[in-house]
mmCIF file of C-alpha atoms in Angstrom:
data_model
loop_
_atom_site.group_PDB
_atom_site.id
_atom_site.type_symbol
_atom_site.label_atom_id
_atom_site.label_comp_id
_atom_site.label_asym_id
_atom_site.label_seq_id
_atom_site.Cartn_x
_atom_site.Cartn_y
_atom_site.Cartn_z
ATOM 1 C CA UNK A 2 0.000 0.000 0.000
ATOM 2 C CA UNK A 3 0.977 3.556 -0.703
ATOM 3 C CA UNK A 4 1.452 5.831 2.226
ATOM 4 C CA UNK A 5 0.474 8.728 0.465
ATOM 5 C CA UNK A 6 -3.222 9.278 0.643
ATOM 6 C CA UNK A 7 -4.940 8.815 -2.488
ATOM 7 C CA UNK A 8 -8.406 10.336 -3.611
ATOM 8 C CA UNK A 9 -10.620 9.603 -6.508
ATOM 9 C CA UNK A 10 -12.895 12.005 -6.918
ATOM 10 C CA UNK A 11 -16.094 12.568 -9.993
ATOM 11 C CA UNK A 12 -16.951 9.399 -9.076
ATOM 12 C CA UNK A 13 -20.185 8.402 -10.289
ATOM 13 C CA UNK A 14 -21.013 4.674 -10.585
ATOM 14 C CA UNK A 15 -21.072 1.301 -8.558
ATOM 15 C CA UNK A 16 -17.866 -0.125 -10.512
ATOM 16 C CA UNK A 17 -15.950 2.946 -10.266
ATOM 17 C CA UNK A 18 -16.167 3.564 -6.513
ATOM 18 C CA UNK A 19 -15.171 -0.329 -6.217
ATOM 19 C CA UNK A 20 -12.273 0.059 -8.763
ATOM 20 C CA UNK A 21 -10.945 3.095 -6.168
ATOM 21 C CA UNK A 22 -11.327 1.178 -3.287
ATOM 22 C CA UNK A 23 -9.685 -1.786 -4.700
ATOM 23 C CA UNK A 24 -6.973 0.050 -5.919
ATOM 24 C CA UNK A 25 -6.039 1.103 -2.103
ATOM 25 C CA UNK A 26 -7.677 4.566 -2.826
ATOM 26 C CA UNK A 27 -8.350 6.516 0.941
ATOM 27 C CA UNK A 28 -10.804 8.624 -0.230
ATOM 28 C CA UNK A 29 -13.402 8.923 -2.430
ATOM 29 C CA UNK A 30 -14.947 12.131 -3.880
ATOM 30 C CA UNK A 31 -19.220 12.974 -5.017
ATOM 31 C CA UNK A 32 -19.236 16.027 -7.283
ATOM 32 C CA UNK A 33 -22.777 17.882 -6.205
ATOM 33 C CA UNK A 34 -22.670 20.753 -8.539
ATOM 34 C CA UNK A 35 -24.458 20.913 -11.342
ATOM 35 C CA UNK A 36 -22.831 22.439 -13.861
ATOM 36 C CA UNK A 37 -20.285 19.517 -13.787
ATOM 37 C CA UNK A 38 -20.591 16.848 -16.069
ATOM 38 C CA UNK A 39 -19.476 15.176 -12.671
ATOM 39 C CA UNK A 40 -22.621 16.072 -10.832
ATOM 40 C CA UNK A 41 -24.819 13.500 -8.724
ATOM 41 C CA UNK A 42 -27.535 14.048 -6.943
ATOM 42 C CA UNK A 43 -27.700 13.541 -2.721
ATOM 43 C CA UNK A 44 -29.395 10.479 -3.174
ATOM 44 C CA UNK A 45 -27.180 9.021 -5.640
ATOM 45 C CA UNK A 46 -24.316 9.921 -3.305
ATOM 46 C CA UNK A 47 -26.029 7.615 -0.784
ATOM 47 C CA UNK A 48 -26.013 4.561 -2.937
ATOM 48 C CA UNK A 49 -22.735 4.730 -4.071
ATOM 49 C CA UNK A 50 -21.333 5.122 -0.685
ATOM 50 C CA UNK A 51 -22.353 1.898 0.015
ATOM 51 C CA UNK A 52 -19.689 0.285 -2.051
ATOM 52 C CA UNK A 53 -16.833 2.125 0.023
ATOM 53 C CA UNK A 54 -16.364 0.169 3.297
ATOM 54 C CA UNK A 55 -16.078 2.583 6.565
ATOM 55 C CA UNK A 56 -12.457 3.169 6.636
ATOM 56 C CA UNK A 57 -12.956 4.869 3.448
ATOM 57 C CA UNK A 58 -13.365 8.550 3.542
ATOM 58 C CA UNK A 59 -16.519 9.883 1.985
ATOM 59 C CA UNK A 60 -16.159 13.459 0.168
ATOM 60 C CA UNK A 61 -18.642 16.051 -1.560
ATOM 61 C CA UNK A 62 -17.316 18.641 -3.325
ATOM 62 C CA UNK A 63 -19.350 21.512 -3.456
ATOM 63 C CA UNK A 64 -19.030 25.103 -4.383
ATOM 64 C CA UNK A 65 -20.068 28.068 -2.682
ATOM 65 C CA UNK A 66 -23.279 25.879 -1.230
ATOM 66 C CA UNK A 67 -26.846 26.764 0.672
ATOM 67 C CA UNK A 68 -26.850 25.702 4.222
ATOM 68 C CA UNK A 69 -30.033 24.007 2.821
ATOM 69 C CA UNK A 70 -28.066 22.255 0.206
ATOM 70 C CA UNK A 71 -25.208 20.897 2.499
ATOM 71 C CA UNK A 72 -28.024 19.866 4.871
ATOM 72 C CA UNK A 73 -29.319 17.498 1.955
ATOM 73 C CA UNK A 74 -25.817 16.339 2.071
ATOM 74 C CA UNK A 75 -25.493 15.364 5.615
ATOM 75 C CA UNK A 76 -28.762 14.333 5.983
ATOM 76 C CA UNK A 77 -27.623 11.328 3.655
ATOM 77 C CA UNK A 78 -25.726 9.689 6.241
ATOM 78 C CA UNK A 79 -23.208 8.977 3.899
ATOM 79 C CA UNK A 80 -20.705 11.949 3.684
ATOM 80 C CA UNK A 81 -17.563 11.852 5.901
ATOM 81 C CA UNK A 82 -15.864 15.225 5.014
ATOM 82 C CA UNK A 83 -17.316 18.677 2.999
ATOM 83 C CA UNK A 84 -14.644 19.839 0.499
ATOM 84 C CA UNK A 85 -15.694 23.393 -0.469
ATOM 85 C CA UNK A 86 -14.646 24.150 -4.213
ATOM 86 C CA UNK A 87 -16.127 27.836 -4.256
ATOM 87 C CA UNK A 88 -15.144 31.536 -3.091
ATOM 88 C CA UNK A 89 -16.206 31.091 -0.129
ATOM 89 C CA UNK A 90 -14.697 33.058 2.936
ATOM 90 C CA UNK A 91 -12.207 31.680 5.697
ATOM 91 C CA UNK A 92 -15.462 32.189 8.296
ATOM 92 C CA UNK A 93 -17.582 30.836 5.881
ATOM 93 C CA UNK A 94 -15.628 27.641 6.212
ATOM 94 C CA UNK A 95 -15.165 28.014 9.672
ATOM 95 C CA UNK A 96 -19.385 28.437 10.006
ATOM 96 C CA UNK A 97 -20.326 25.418 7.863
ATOM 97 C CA UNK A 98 -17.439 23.614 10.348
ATOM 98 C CA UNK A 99 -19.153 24.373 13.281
ATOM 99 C CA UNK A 100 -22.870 24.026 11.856
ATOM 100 C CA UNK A 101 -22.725 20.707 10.415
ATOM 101 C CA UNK A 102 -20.159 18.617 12.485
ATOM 102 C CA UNK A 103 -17.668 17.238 9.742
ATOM 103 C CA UNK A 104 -14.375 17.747 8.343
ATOM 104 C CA UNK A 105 -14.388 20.835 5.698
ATOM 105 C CA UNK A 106 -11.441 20.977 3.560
ATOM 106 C CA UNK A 107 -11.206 24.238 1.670
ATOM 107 C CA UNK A 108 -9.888 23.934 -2.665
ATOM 108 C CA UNK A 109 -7.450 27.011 -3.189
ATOM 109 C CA UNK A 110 -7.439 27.922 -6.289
ATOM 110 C CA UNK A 111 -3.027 28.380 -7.092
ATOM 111 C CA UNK A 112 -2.000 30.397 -10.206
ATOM 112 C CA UNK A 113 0.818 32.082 -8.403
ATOM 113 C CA UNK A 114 2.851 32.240 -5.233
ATOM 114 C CA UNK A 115 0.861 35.383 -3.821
ATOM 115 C CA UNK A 116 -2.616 32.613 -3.931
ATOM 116 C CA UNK A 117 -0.669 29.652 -2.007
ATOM 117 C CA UNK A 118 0.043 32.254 0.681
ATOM 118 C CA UNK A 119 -3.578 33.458 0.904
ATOM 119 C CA UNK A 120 -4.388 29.770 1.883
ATOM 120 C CA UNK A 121 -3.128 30.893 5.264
ATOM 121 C CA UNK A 122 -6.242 32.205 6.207
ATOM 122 C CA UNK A 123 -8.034 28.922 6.070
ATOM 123 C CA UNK A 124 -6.194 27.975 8.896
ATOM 124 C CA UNK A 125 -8.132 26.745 11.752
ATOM 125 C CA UNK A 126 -11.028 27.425 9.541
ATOM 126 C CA UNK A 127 -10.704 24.315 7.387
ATOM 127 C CA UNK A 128 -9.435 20.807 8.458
ATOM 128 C CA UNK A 129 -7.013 20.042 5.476
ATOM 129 C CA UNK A 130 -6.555 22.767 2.004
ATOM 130 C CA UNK A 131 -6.460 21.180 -1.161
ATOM 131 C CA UNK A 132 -4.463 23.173 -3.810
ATOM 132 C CA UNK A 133 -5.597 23.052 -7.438
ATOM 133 C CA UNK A 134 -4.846 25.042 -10.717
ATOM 134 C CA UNK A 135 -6.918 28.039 -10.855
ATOM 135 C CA UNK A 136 -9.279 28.092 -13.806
ATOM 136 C CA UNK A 137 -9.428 31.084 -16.755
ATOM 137 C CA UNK A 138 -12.005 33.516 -15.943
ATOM 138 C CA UNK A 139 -15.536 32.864 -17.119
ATOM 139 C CA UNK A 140 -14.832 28.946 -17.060
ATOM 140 C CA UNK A 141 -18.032 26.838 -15.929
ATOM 141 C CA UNK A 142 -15.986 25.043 -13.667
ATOM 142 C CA UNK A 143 -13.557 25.897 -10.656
ATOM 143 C CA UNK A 144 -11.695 22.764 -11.056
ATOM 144 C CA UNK A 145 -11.991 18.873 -12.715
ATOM 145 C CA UNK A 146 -10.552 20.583 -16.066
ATOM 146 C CA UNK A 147 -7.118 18.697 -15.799
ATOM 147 C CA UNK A 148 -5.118 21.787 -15.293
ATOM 148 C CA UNK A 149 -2.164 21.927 -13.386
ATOM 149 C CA UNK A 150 -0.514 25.143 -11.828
ATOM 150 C CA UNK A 151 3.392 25.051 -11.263
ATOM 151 C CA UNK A 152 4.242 22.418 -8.603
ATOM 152 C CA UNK A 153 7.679 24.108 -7.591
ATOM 153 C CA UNK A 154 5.479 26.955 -5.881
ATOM 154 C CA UNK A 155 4.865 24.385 -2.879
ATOM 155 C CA UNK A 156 8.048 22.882 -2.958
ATOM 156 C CA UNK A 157 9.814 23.321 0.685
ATOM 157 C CA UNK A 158 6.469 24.760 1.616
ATOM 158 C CA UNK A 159 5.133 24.665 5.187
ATOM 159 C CA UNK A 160 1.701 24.922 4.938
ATOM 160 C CA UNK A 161 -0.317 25.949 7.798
ATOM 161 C CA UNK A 162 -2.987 22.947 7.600
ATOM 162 C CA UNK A 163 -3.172 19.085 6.624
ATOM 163 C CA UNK A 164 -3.218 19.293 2.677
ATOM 164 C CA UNK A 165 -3.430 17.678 -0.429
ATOM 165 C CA UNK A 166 -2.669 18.252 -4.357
ATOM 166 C CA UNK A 167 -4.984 18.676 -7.007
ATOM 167 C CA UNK A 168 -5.152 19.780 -10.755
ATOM 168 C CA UNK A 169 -3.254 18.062 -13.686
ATOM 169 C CA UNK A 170 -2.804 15.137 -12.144
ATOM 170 C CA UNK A 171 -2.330 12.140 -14.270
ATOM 171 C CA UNK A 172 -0.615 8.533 -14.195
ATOM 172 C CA UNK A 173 2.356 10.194 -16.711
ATOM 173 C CA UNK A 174 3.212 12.515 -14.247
ATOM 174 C CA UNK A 175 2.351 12.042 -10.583
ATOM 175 C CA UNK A 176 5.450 10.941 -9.502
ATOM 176 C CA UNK A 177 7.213 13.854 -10.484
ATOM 177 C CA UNK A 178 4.523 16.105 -8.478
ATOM 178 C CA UNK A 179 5.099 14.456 -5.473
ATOM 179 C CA UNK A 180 8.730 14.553 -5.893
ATOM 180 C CA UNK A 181 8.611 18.135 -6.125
ATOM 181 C CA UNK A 182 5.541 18.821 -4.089
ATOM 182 C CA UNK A 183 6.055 16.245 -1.199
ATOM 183 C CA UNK A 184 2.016 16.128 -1.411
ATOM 184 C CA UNK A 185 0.737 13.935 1.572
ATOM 185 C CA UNK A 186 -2.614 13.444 -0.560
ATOM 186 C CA UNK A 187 -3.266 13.348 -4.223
ATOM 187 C CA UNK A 188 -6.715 14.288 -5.660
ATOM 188 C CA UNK A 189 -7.461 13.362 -9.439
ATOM 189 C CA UNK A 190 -10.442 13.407 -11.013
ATOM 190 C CA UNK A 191 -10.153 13.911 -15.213
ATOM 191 C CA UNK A 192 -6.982 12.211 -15.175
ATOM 192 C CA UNK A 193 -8.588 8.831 -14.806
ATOM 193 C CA UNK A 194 -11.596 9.457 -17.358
ATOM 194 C CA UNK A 195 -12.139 8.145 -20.709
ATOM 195 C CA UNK A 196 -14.347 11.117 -21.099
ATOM 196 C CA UNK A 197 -15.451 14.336 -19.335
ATOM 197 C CA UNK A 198 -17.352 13.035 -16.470
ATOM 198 C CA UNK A 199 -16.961 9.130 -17.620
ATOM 199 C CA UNK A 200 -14.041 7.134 -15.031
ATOM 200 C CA UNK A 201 -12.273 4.190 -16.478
ATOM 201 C CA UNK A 202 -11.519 1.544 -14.234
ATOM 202 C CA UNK A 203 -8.505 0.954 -16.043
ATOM 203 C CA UNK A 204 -7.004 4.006 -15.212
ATOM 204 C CA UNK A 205 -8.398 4.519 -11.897
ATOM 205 C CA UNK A 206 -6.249 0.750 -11.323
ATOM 206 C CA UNK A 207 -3.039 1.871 -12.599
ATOM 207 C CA UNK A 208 -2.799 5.505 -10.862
ATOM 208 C CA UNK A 209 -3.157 4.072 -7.942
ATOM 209 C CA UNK A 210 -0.531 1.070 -8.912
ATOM 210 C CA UNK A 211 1.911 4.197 -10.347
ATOM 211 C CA UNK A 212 2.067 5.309 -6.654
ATOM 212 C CA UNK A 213 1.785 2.307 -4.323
ATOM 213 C CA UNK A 214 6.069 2.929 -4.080
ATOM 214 C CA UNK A 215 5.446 5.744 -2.698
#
């Protein structure tokens, strides 16, 4: 098994959310937003938690969400952590925290140095930061569009929080991110599809395998 964390997040069927978790995955990631072509509903988030066994974490990634909307969420049962993809604010974070009971990890969006040091005030706000390529202005989507900002920004980094890496991330080049980075936790999501939206099992299976030495 790797000891880097691993999540695998868009994921969207029975078979996929089994490939991930039989491919030593630690997490597992439910895009509710629905302008992704990545988006399930709360009750479709239910079923296919059942295919993750407990140890598995449980993530929905949301942006800039309702109270009313992460209360759907909870109410599920089946979500272990809130990862907030949005602008929200550092007591934003902190609110939905304290309101709801779970883990919140916090997406910061990284084009240059100046937005890995903003992350700082998501500290004691969020539970772990997860940094990922900012997207061009106007794009539908703050993240799942397999960009990747320049890894040697974190490099030597101490970051103020747990944390993971997102954005870019494929089987080709992984290992060199976390040779730079020194992530503790990867987060793909395009980099194992076939198709915008669409996992392949195949890929899912040898990402994870591309890491286990680490």
């Amino acid at each position: 098994m790797s000891r880097l964390e691993i999540k695998i997040c868009g994921l969207s069927t029975p078979e996929t959310v089994g490939a991930a978790v039989s491919a030593g995955a630690s997490h597992v990631g439910f895009v509710h937003f629905a302008k992704s072509p990545r988006h399930v509903e709360a009750e479709q988030i239910r079923g296919l938690a059942t295919h993750a066994p407990a140890h598995i974490e449980k993530v929905a990634v949301v942006v800039d969400p309702t109270d009313e909307m992460l209360g759907e969420l909870v109410d599920t049962g089946a979500i272990t952590a809130l990862q907030l993809h949005g602008k929200e604010s550092p007591q934003r974070v902190a609110a939905i925290r304290q309101r709801f009971g779970l883990p919140v990890w916090k997406a910061i969006a990284v084009k240059t140095r100046a937005d890995i040091d903003g992350a700082s005030a998501y500290a004691g706000a969020a539970d772990r930061l997860l940094f990922d390529a900012k997207t061009p202005d106007g794009a539908a989507l703050p993240g799942g569009m397999g960009l990747r900002f320049d890894w040697t920004l974190l490099r030597g980094l101490a970051v103020p929080a747990p944390w993971g890496l997102s954005g870019g991330l494929g089987i080709d080049n992984v290992l060199e991110a976390i040779r730079i980075t020194g992530a503790p936790l990867i987060d793909i999501s395009s980099g194992v599809e076939s198709a915008p939206g669409i996992k392949s099992v195949d890929k899912i299976m040898a990402f994870c395998k591309a890491v286990q030495p680490c």
